[in-house]
């Protein structure tokens, strides 16, 4: 989301730097193929998630609402963010010159595509982090205070929190342009994405860096809190599992203990947290490197696209960890399988 542009785009005639993925025709073809496959994986995975959640009454719960919110944020990345990169790279590959708008930042033209795409990517990333944090809070209450779960966690409260998280995330995403004239958006030739960058000034001021560093500060505050809460919840689950082995039958069925589904859900969210933390960490390292004056062009590409790839992992985690989700997804695809089978049999008979 954040990238300084010291090799600035203010000079449109300046050649784009060559990084490891974009130097030869073969590498460019592989890059575009990767982007197209990523779009397909994000769209299919998150549409399946939404279809399962919306069509199954079992998932019409606060946790289901949060999973749907996370799927919408990931879906937006596949619909808006990655296709712009595909367009820019295909244009560059077929005409041997980049689109004109990639040579300028958002302060140089009246409308720049990155004015829309940059905040969408940043906002959806922030939404994902806040949603995982809310999911962790919801599961921790279910595990640590099972008797209070239904009174504390309601669908109405969850809906309000989801709306608030989207509003706050996108406000934070556009805040660099609102509060600093030094910050612009550009299509960066290293990361091959729309990033925040240096505007028409010679260098970032301390105030501008403070504004940009709000992103990693906010992200790692929430991620750190999420990890701590997950550790507490998983430690409680482990202690509960040990106690359950030694309890008598009359004690083992007490309603003050978390249910098996609550335990499974808590572990699933723990897996989501680990996956997102791993995918976001390279971005944080890159931002710190930028502050210290490092450009890291190749590392920039991998950091941003590892984070983007995380948008297609959630459905895989749900499918592996949640048996009910996996069964419902299979039921949705079974009519398609039956139709293909019947058509094949008909062709054989004909």
mmCIF file of C-alpha atoms in Angstrom:
data_model
loop_
_atom_site.group_PDB
_atom_site.id
_atom_site.type_symbol
_atom_site.label_atom_id
_atom_site.label_comp_id
_atom_site.label_asym_id
_atom_site.label_seq_id
_atom_site.Cartn_x
_atom_site.Cartn_y
_atom_site.Cartn_z
ATOM 1 C CA UNK A 1 0.000 0.000 0.000
ATOM 2 C CA UNK A 2 2.841 2.414 0.761
ATOM 3 C CA UNK A 3 5.789 3.067 -1.517
ATOM 4 C CA UNK A 4 8.059 6.077 -1.852
ATOM 5 C CA UNK A 5 8.863 7.150 -5.369
ATOM 6 C CA UNK A 6 12.335 8.642 -5.362
ATOM 7 C CA UNK A 7 12.896 7.461 -8.961
ATOM 8 C CA UNK A 8 9.895 9.621 -9.579
ATOM 9 C CA UNK A 9 7.121 9.280 -12.094
ATOM 10 C CA UNK A 10 7.155 13.011 -12.574
ATOM 11 C CA UNK A 11 9.379 12.502 -15.603
ATOM 12 C CA UNK A 12 7.157 10.628 -18.038
ATOM 13 C CA UNK A 13 9.998 9.825 -20.414
ATOM 14 C CA UNK A 14 11.945 7.979 -17.817
ATOM 15 C CA UNK A 15 12.172 4.255 -18.475
ATOM 16 C CA UNK A 16 10.523 1.922 -16.013
ATOM 17 C CA UNK A 17 13.002 -0.046 -13.914
ATOM 18 C CA UNK A 18 13.322 -3.710 -14.719
ATOM 19 C CA UNK A 19 12.687 -6.114 -11.882
ATOM 20 C CA UNK A 20 13.108 -9.867 -11.745
ATOM 21 C CA UNK A 21 9.596 -10.636 -13.038
ATOM 22 C CA UNK A 22 9.458 -8.213 -15.955
ATOM 23 C CA UNK A 23 12.795 -8.232 -17.789
ATOM 24 C CA UNK A 24 12.149 -10.766 -20.553
ATOM 25 C CA UNK A 25 9.128 -11.676 -22.668
ATOM 26 C CA UNK A 26 8.867 -15.065 -20.953
ATOM 27 C CA UNK A 27 8.856 -13.475 -17.503
ATOM 28 C CA UNK A 28 6.207 -10.958 -18.618
ATOM 29 C CA UNK A 29 3.992 -13.767 -19.933
ATOM 30 C CA UNK A 30 4.424 -15.666 -16.661
ATOM 31 C CA UNK A 31 3.598 -12.506 -14.714
ATOM 32 C CA UNK A 32 0.375 -11.868 -16.640
ATOM 33 C CA UNK A 33 -0.571 -15.562 -16.408
ATOM 34 C CA UNK A 34 -0.060 -15.447 -12.646
ATOM 35 C CA UNK A 35 -2.240 -12.330 -12.363
ATOM 36 C CA UNK A 36 -5.040 -13.833 -14.470
ATOM 37 C CA UNK A 37 -4.981 -17.090 -12.479
ATOM 38 C CA UNK A 38 -5.026 -15.065 -9.262
ATOM 39 C CA UNK A 39 -8.111 -13.164 -10.435
ATOM 40 C CA UNK A 40 -9.849 -16.476 -11.174
ATOM 41 C CA UNK A 41 -8.888 -17.963 -7.799
ATOM 42 C CA UNK A 42 -10.041 -14.861 -5.888
ATOM 43 C CA UNK A 43 -13.356 -14.636 -7.728
ATOM 44 C CA UNK A 44 -14.215 -18.339 -7.565
ATOM 45 C CA UNK A 45 -13.085 -18.808 -3.970
ATOM 46 C CA UNK A 46 -14.904 -15.808 -2.526
ATOM 47 C CA UNK A 47 -18.049 -16.288 -4.622
ATOM 48 C CA UNK A 48 -18.218 -19.852 -3.299
ATOM 49 C CA UNK A 49 -17.790 -18.522 0.242
ATOM 50 C CA UNK A 50 -20.620 -16.009 -0.215
ATOM 51 C CA UNK A 51 -22.850 -18.627 -1.867
ATOM 52 C CA UNK A 52 -22.326 -21.069 1.018
ATOM 53 C CA UNK A 53 -22.936 -18.427 3.694
ATOM 54 C CA UNK A 54 -25.981 -16.810 2.048
ATOM 55 C CA UNK A 55 -27.677 -20.088 1.076
ATOM 56 C CA UNK A 56 -27.171 -21.938 4.373
ATOM 57 C CA UNK A 57 -29.175 -21.039 7.472
ATOM 58 C CA UNK A 58 -26.477 -22.563 9.685
ATOM 59 C CA UNK A 59 -24.106 -19.761 8.627
ATOM 60 C CA UNK A 60 -26.581 -16.913 9.280
ATOM 61 C CA UNK A 61 -24.743 -16.095 12.495
ATOM 62 C CA UNK A 62 -22.456 -13.262 13.652
ATOM 63 C CA UNK A 63 -19.465 -15.348 12.607
ATOM 64 C CA UNK A 64 -21.072 -15.978 9.215
ATOM 65 C CA UNK A 65 -21.660 -12.250 8.739
ATOM 66 C CA UNK A 66 -18.005 -11.551 9.473
ATOM 67 C CA UNK A 67 -16.878 -14.239 7.025
ATOM 68 C CA UNK A 68 -19.135 -12.702 4.367
ATOM 69 C CA UNK A 69 -17.615 -9.261 5.041
ATOM 70 C CA UNK A 70 -14.122 -10.714 4.656
ATOM 71 C CA UNK A 71 -15.136 -12.429 1.401
ATOM 72 C CA UNK A 72 -16.520 -9.153 -0.030
ATOM 73 C CA UNK A 73 -13.263 -7.336 0.803
ATOM 74 C CA UNK A 74 -11.226 -10.080 -0.883
ATOM 75 C CA UNK A 75 -13.615 -10.109 -3.845
ATOM 76 C CA UNK A 76 -13.098 -6.367 -4.366
ATOM 77 C CA UNK A 77 -9.349 -6.987 -4.719
ATOM 78 C CA UNK A 78 -10.011 -9.515 -7.486
ATOM 79 C CA UNK A 79 -12.574 -7.303 -9.258
ATOM 80 C CA UNK A 80 -10.814 -3.921 -9.121
ATOM 81 C CA UNK A 81 -7.161 -4.120 -8.030
ATOM 82 C CA UNK A 82 -5.608 -7.017 -9.939
ATOM 83 C CA UNK A 83 -7.398 -6.362 -13.292
ATOM 84 C CA UNK A 84 -5.828 -2.881 -13.522
ATOM 85 C CA UNK A 85 -2.377 -4.448 -13.151
ATOM 86 C CA UNK A 86 -3.260 -7.018 -15.814
ATOM 87 C CA UNK A 87 -4.363 -4.255 -18.185
ATOM 88 C CA UNK A 88 -1.169 -2.248 -17.626
ATOM 89 C CA UNK A 89 1.082 -5.278 -18.108
ATOM 90 C CA UNK A 90 -0.743 -6.570 -21.200
ATOM 91 C CA UNK A 91 -0.627 -3.065 -22.722
ATOM 92 C CA UNK A 92 3.095 -2.863 -22.010
ATOM 93 C CA UNK A 93 3.721 -6.338 -23.426
ATOM 94 C CA UNK A 94 1.740 -5.836 -26.650
ATOM 95 C CA UNK A 95 2.753 -2.234 -27.499
ATOM 96 C CA UNK A 96 6.209 -2.211 -25.895
ATOM 97 C CA UNK A 97 5.238 0.969 -24.056
ATOM 98 C CA UNK A 98 3.378 1.520 -20.806
ATOM 99 C CA UNK A 99 -0.029 3.274 -20.681
ATOM 100 C CA UNK A 100 0.412 7.026 -20.497
ATOM 101 C CA UNK A 101 -1.181 7.315 -17.052
ATOM 102 C CA UNK A 102 1.521 5.087 -15.532
ATOM 103 C CA UNK A 103 4.080 7.818 -16.245
ATOM 104 C CA UNK A 104 2.400 10.328 -13.938
ATOM 105 C CA UNK A 105 1.115 10.403 -10.397
ATOM 106 C CA UNK A 106 -2.337 11.494 -9.309
ATOM 107 C CA UNK A 107 -1.232 15.089 -8.694
ATOM 108 C CA UNK A 108 -0.237 15.551 -12.343
ATOM 109 C CA UNK A 109 -3.589 14.756 -14.000
ATOM 110 C CA UNK A 110 -7.237 15.533 -13.301
ATOM 111 C CA UNK A 111 -8.169 11.848 -12.995
ATOM 112 C CA UNK A 112 -5.825 8.948 -12.375
ATOM 113 C CA UNK A 113 -6.979 5.291 -12.164
ATOM 114 C CA UNK A 114 -4.955 4.872 -8.993
ATOM 115 C CA UNK A 115 -7.149 7.492 -7.288
ATOM 116 C CA UNK A 116 -9.770 4.731 -7.193
ATOM 117 C CA UNK A 117 -7.727 1.525 -7.126
ATOM 118 C CA UNK A 118 -5.154 2.572 -4.500
ATOM 119 C CA UNK A 119 -7.701 3.362 -1.748
ATOM 120 C CA UNK A 120 -9.682 0.223 -2.639
ATOM 121 C CA UNK A 121 -6.628 -1.976 -2.114
ATOM 122 C CA UNK A 122 -5.620 -0.187 1.086
ATOM 123 C CA UNK A 123 -9.188 -0.070 2.395
ATOM 124 C CA UNK A 124 -9.894 -3.749 1.681
ATOM 125 C CA UNK A 125 -6.624 -4.739 3.357
ATOM 126 C CA UNK A 126 -7.623 -2.757 6.460
ATOM 127 C CA UNK A 127 -11.130 -4.265 6.345
ATOM 128 C CA UNK A 128 -9.604 -7.758 6.261
ATOM 129 C CA UNK A 129 -7.473 -7.035 9.320
ATOM 130 C CA UNK A 130 -10.328 -5.494 11.326
ATOM 131 C CA UNK A 131 -12.671 -8.323 10.330
ATOM 132 C CA UNK A 132 -10.216 -10.996 11.460
ATOM 133 C CA UNK A 133 -9.826 -9.046 14.709
ATOM 134 C CA UNK A 134 -13.629 -8.980 15.197
ATOM 135 C CA UNK A 135 -13.861 -12.688 14.385
ATOM 136 C CA UNK A 136 -11.211 -13.367 17.016
ATOM 137 C CA UNK A 137 -13.097 -11.326 19.617
ATOM 138 C CA UNK A 138 -16.333 -13.157 18.775
ATOM 139 C CA UNK A 139 -14.736 -16.589 19.108
ATOM 140 C CA UNK A 140 -12.851 -15.691 22.280
ATOM 141 C CA UNK A 141 -16.137 -14.749 23.978
ATOM 142 C CA UNK A 142 -17.678 -18.023 22.783
ATOM 143 C CA UNK A 143 -14.736 -19.990 24.204
ATOM 144 C CA UNK A 144 -13.973 -18.055 27.392
ATOM 145 C CA UNK A 145 -17.541 -16.962 28.309
ATOM 146 C CA UNK A 146 -19.893 -19.413 26.586
ATOM 147 C CA UNK A 147 -22.850 -18.527 28.851
ATOM 148 C CA UNK A 148 -22.646 -14.868 27.787
ATOM 149 C CA UNK A 149 -22.148 -15.484 24.077
ATOM 150 C CA UNK A 150 -25.751 -15.124 22.917
ATOM 151 C CA UNK A 151 -26.388 -11.995 24.975
ATOM 152 C CA UNK A 152 -23.135 -10.242 24.042
ATOM 153 C CA UNK A 153 -22.734 -11.354 20.423
ATOM 154 C CA UNK A 154 -25.835 -10.545 18.382
ATOM 155 C CA UNK A 155 -26.359 -10.219 14.656
ATOM 156 C CA UNK A 156 -27.428 -6.587 15.026
ATOM 157 C CA UNK A 157 -24.275 -5.623 16.935
ATOM 158 C CA UNK A 158 -22.124 -7.552 14.491
ATOM 159 C CA UNK A 159 -23.723 -5.766 11.532
ATOM 160 C CA UNK A 160 -23.067 -2.370 13.150
ATOM 161 C CA UNK A 161 -19.426 -3.320 13.788
ATOM 162 C CA UNK A 162 -19.010 -4.486 10.174
ATOM 163 C CA UNK A 163 -20.386 -1.190 8.819
ATOM 164 C CA UNK A 164 -18.153 0.761 11.195
ATOM 165 C CA UNK A 165 -15.074 -1.257 10.201
ATOM 166 C CA UNK A 166 -15.680 -0.589 6.502
ATOM 167 C CA UNK A 167 -16.213 3.130 7.079
ATOM 168 C CA UNK A 168 -13.167 3.508 9.335
ATOM 169 C CA UNK A 169 -10.939 1.437 7.041
ATOM 170 C CA UNK A 170 -11.720 3.431 3.914
ATOM 171 C CA UNK A 171 -11.441 6.729 5.778
ATOM 172 C CA UNK A 172 -7.959 5.669 6.857
ATOM 173 C CA UNK A 173 -7.194 4.603 3.267
ATOM 174 C CA UNK A 174 -7.921 8.078 1.856
ATOM 175 C CA UNK A 175 -6.518 10.016 4.826
ATOM 176 C CA UNK A 176 -2.984 10.393 3.330
ATOM 177 C CA UNK A 177 -4.379 12.474 0.452
ATOM 178 C CA UNK A 178 -6.781 14.356 2.719
ATOM 179 C CA UNK A 179 -4.208 15.419 5.304
ATOM 180 C CA UNK A 180 -1.037 15.848 3.249
ATOM 181 C CA UNK A 181 -0.429 17.600 -0.073
ATOM 182 C CA UNK A 182 2.886 15.744 -0.381
ATOM 183 C CA UNK A 183 1.333 12.306 -0.873
ATOM 184 C CA UNK A 184 0.031 11.101 -4.226
ATOM 185 C CA UNK A 185 -0.943 7.800 -5.844
ATOM 186 C CA UNK A 186 0.888 6.207 -8.760
ATOM 187 C CA UNK A 187 1.244 2.947 -10.654
ATOM 188 C CA UNK A 188 4.612 1.772 -9.412
ATOM 189 C CA UNK A 189 6.807 -0.032 -11.924
ATOM 190 C CA UNK A 190 8.429 -2.152 -9.201
ATOM 191 C CA UNK A 191 5.372 -3.523 -7.402
ATOM 192 C CA UNK A 192 3.186 -3.363 -10.578
ATOM 193 C CA UNK A 193 0.394 -1.922 -8.456
ATOM 194 C CA UNK A 194 -1.086 1.424 -7.409
ATOM 195 C CA UNK A 195 0.811 2.726 -4.367
ATOM 196 C CA UNK A 196 1.063 5.830 -2.224
ATOM 197 C CA UNK A 197 4.096 7.809 -3.311
ATOM 198 C CA UNK A 198 5.893 11.131 -3.326
ATOM 199 C CA UNK A 199 3.963 13.927 -5.006
ATOM 200 C CA UNK A 200 5.392 17.089 -6.501
ATOM 201 C CA UNK A 201 7.738 17.795 -3.575
ATOM 202 C CA UNK A 202 11.383 16.858 -3.370
ATOM 203 C CA UNK A 203 11.130 14.542 -0.411
ATOM 204 C CA UNK A 204 8.711 13.329 2.221
ATOM 205 C CA UNK A 205 8.465 15.538 5.271
ATOM 206 C CA UNK A 206 8.346 14.045 8.732
ATOM 207 C CA UNK A 207 4.606 14.760 8.864
ATOM 208 C CA UNK A 208 4.019 12.834 5.620
ATOM 209 C CA UNK A 209 5.938 9.830 6.914
ATOM 210 C CA UNK A 210 3.901 9.909 10.127
ATOM 211 C CA UNK A 211 0.699 9.808 8.078
ATOM 212 C CA UNK A 212 1.932 6.906 5.932
ATOM 213 C CA UNK A 213 3.192 5.000 8.956
ATOM 214 C CA UNK A 214 -0.375 5.036 10.309
ATOM 215 C CA UNK A 215 -0.980 2.004 8.080
ATOM 216 C CA UNK A 216 1.598 -0.403 9.546
ATOM 217 C CA UNK A 217 0.982 1.013 13.049
ATOM 218 C CA UNK A 218 -2.770 0.377 12.770
ATOM 219 C CA UNK A 219 -2.311 -3.001 11.085
ATOM 220 C CA UNK A 220 0.209 -4.389 13.542
ATOM 221 C CA UNK A 221 -1.689 -3.067 16.548
ATOM 222 C CA UNK A 222 -4.746 -5.042 15.438
ATOM 223 C CA UNK A 223 -2.701 -8.052 14.334
ATOM 224 C CA UNK A 224 -0.785 -8.047 17.622
ATOM 225 C CA UNK A 225 -4.029 -7.881 19.592
ATOM 226 C CA UNK A 226 -5.497 -10.631 17.413
ATOM 227 C CA UNK A 227 -2.509 -12.910 18.011
ATOM 228 C CA UNK A 228 -2.635 -12.337 21.787
ATOM 229 C CA UNK A 229 -6.382 -13.050 21.951
ATOM 230 C CA UNK A 230 -5.921 -16.173 19.814
ATOM 231 C CA UNK A 231 -3.191 -17.423 22.134
ATOM 232 C CA UNK A 232 -5.438 -16.901 25.156
ATOM 233 C CA UNK A 233 -8.377 -18.654 23.456
ATOM 234 C CA UNK A 234 -6.300 -21.582 22.192
ATOM 235 C CA UNK A 235 -4.653 -21.961 25.620
ATOM 236 C CA UNK A 236 -8.118 -22.108 27.178
ATOM 237 C CA UNK A 237 -9.178 -24.712 24.612
ATOM 238 C CA UNK A 238 -6.115 -26.806 25.400
ATOM 239 C CA UNK A 239 -6.794 -26.645 29.140
ATOM 240 C CA UNK A 240 -10.436 -27.504 28.540
ATOM 241 C CA UNK A 241 -9.443 -30.520 26.431
ATOM 242 C CA UNK A 242 -7.151 -31.768 29.196
ATOM 243 C CA UNK A 243 -9.814 -31.297 31.878
ATOM 244 C CA UNK A 244 -12.465 -33.011 29.795
ATOM 245 C CA UNK A 245 -10.445 -36.224 29.776
ATOM 246 C CA UNK A 246 -10.500 -36.345 33.584
ATOM 247 C CA UNK A 247 -14.046 -35.195 34.247
ATOM 248 C CA UNK A 248 -16.835 -37.547 35.187
ATOM 249 C CA UNK A 249 -19.774 -37.863 32.825
ATOM 250 C CA UNK A 250 -22.000 -35.738 35.029
ATOM 251 C CA UNK A 251 -19.521 -32.882 34.890
ATOM 252 C CA UNK A 252 -18.481 -33.192 31.280
ATOM 253 C CA UNK A 253 -21.860 -32.064 29.959
ATOM 254 C CA UNK A 254 -22.063 -28.802 31.847
ATOM 255 C CA UNK A 255 -23.293 -25.892 29.730
ATOM 256 C CA UNK A 256 -20.521 -23.611 30.943
ATOM 257 C CA UNK A 257 -18.031 -25.247 28.588
ATOM 258 C CA UNK A 258 -17.467 -24.181 24.955
ATOM 259 C CA UNK A 259 -19.021 -26.437 22.345
ATOM 260 C CA UNK A 260 -17.014 -28.487 19.881
ATOM 261 C CA UNK A 261 -18.082 -26.190 17.029
ATOM 262 C CA UNK A 262 -16.879 -23.141 18.990
ATOM 263 C CA UNK A 263 -13.519 -24.810 19.507
ATOM 264 C CA UNK A 264 -13.218 -25.713 15.813
ATOM 265 C CA UNK A 265 -14.166 -22.158 14.799
ATOM 266 C CA UNK A 266 -11.576 -20.670 17.164
ATOM 267 C CA UNK A 267 -8.870 -22.847 15.653
ATOM 268 C CA UNK A 268 -9.974 -21.878 12.126
ATOM 269 C CA UNK A 269 -9.708 -18.185 12.987
ATOM 270 C CA UNK A 270 -6.290 -18.841 14.503
ATOM 271 C CA UNK A 271 -5.232 -20.293 11.149
ATOM 272 C CA UNK A 272 -6.647 -17.240 9.330
ATOM 273 C CA UNK A 273 -4.680 -14.962 11.651
ATOM 274 C CA UNK A 274 -1.427 -16.808 10.998
ATOM 275 C CA UNK A 275 -2.000 -16.742 7.211
ATOM 276 C CA UNK A 276 -2.728 -13.012 7.156
ATOM 277 C CA UNK A 277 0.175 -12.165 9.485
ATOM 278 C CA UNK A 278 2.598 -14.098 7.276
ATOM 279 C CA UNK A 279 1.289 -12.392 4.116
ATOM 280 C CA UNK A 280 1.352 -8.895 5.636
ATOM 281 C CA UNK A 281 4.776 -9.062 7.308
ATOM 282 C CA UNK A 282 6.783 -8.508 4.062
ATOM 283 C CA UNK A 283 4.870 -5.246 3.502
ATOM 284 C CA UNK A 284 5.803 -4.040 6.976
ATOM 285 C CA UNK A 285 9.453 -4.935 6.374
ATOM 286 C CA UNK A 286 9.342 -3.074 3.070
ATOM 287 C CA UNK A 287 7.852 0.074 4.664
ATOM 288 C CA UNK A 288 10.577 0.099 7.314
ATOM 289 C CA UNK A 289 13.163 -0.308 4.538
ATOM 290 C CA UNK A 290 11.653 2.668 2.697
ATOM 291 C CA UNK A 291 11.935 4.797 5.827
ATOM 292 C CA UNK A 292 15.620 3.867 6.009
ATOM 293 C CA UNK A 293 16.110 4.836 2.355
ATOM 294 C CA UNK A 294 16.086 1.423 0.630
ATOM 295 C CA UNK A 295 14.241 0.997 -2.697
ATOM 296 C CA UNK A 296 14.141 -2.841 -2.828
ATOM 297 C CA UNK A 297 12.428 -3.067 -6.221
ATOM 298 C CA UNK A 298 12.304 -6.884 -6.449
ATOM 299 C CA UNK A 299 11.289 -7.258 -2.811
ATOM 300 C CA UNK A 300 8.551 -4.662 -3.387
ATOM 301 C CA UNK A 301 6.973 -6.841 -6.084
ATOM 302 C CA UNK A 302 6.956 -9.997 -3.980
ATOM 303 C CA UNK A 303 5.749 -8.207 -0.834
ATOM 304 C CA UNK A 304 2.707 -6.640 -2.505
ATOM 305 C CA UNK A 305 1.703 -9.720 -4.452
ATOM 306 C CA UNK A 306 2.090 -12.083 -1.503
ATOM 307 C CA UNK A 307 -0.394 -9.849 0.336
ATOM 308 C CA UNK A 308 -2.714 -9.799 -2.693
ATOM 309 C CA UNK A 309 -2.560 -13.601 -2.995
ATOM 310 C CA UNK A 310 -3.922 -13.893 0.542
ATOM 311 C CA UNK A 311 -7.340 -12.907 -0.880
ATOM 312 C CA UNK A 312 -7.849 -16.426 -2.268
ATOM 313 C CA UNK A 313 -6.643 -18.393 0.767
ATOM 314 C CA UNK A 314 -9.621 -17.973 3.097
ATOM 315 C CA UNK A 315 -11.907 -20.348 1.202
ATOM 316 C CA UNK A 316 -9.158 -22.989 1.261
ATOM 317 C CA UNK A 317 -8.775 -22.597 5.028
ATOM 318 C CA UNK A 318 -12.552 -22.866 5.526
ATOM 319 C CA UNK A 319 -12.708 -25.959 3.310
ATOM 320 C CA UNK A 320 -9.920 -27.696 5.219
ATOM 321 C CA UNK A 321 -10.955 -26.680 8.743
ATOM 322 C CA UNK A 322 -14.787 -26.525 8.551
ATOM 323 C CA UNK A 323 -16.529 -29.775 7.630
ATOM 324 C CA UNK A 324 -19.979 -28.136 7.322
ATOM 325 C CA UNK A 325 -18.621 -25.484 4.962
ATOM 326 C CA UNK A 326 -16.904 -28.160 2.877
ATOM 327 C CA UNK A 327 -20.060 -30.281 2.700
ATOM 328 C CA UNK A 328 -22.236 -27.326 1.688
ATOM 329 C CA UNK A 329 -19.762 -26.209 -0.989
ATOM 330 C CA UNK A 330 -19.803 -29.756 -2.378
ATOM 331 C CA UNK A 331 -23.608 -29.700 -2.478
ATOM 332 C CA UNK A 332 -23.549 -26.453 -4.472
ATOM 333 C CA UNK A 333 -21.253 -27.959 -7.106
ATOM 334 C CA UNK A 334 -22.946 -31.365 -7.230
ATOM 335 C CA UNK A 335 -25.755 -30.258 -9.633
ATOM 336 C CA UNK A 336 -23.079 -29.024 -12.054
ATOM 337 C CA UNK A 337 -21.278 -32.347 -11.796
ATOM 338 C CA UNK A 338 -24.526 -34.233 -12.429
ATOM 339 C CA UNK A 339 -25.295 -32.068 -15.462
ATOM 340 C CA UNK A 340 -21.830 -32.672 -16.939
ATOM 341 C CA UNK A 341 -22.125 -36.401 -16.276
ATOM 342 C CA UNK A 342 -25.549 -36.651 -17.922
ATOM 343 C CA UNK A 343 -24.354 -34.689 -20.960
ATOM 344 C CA UNK A 344 -21.338 -36.967 -21.298
ATOM 345 C CA UNK A 345 -23.531 -40.083 -21.080
ATOM 346 C CA UNK A 346 -25.905 -38.643 -23.667
ATOM 347 C CA UNK A 347 -23.039 -38.004 -26.083
ATOM 348 C CA UNK A 348 -21.822 -41.580 -25.583
ATOM 349 C CA UNK A 349 -25.300 -42.979 -26.336
ATOM 350 C CA UNK A 350 -25.615 -40.802 -29.438
#
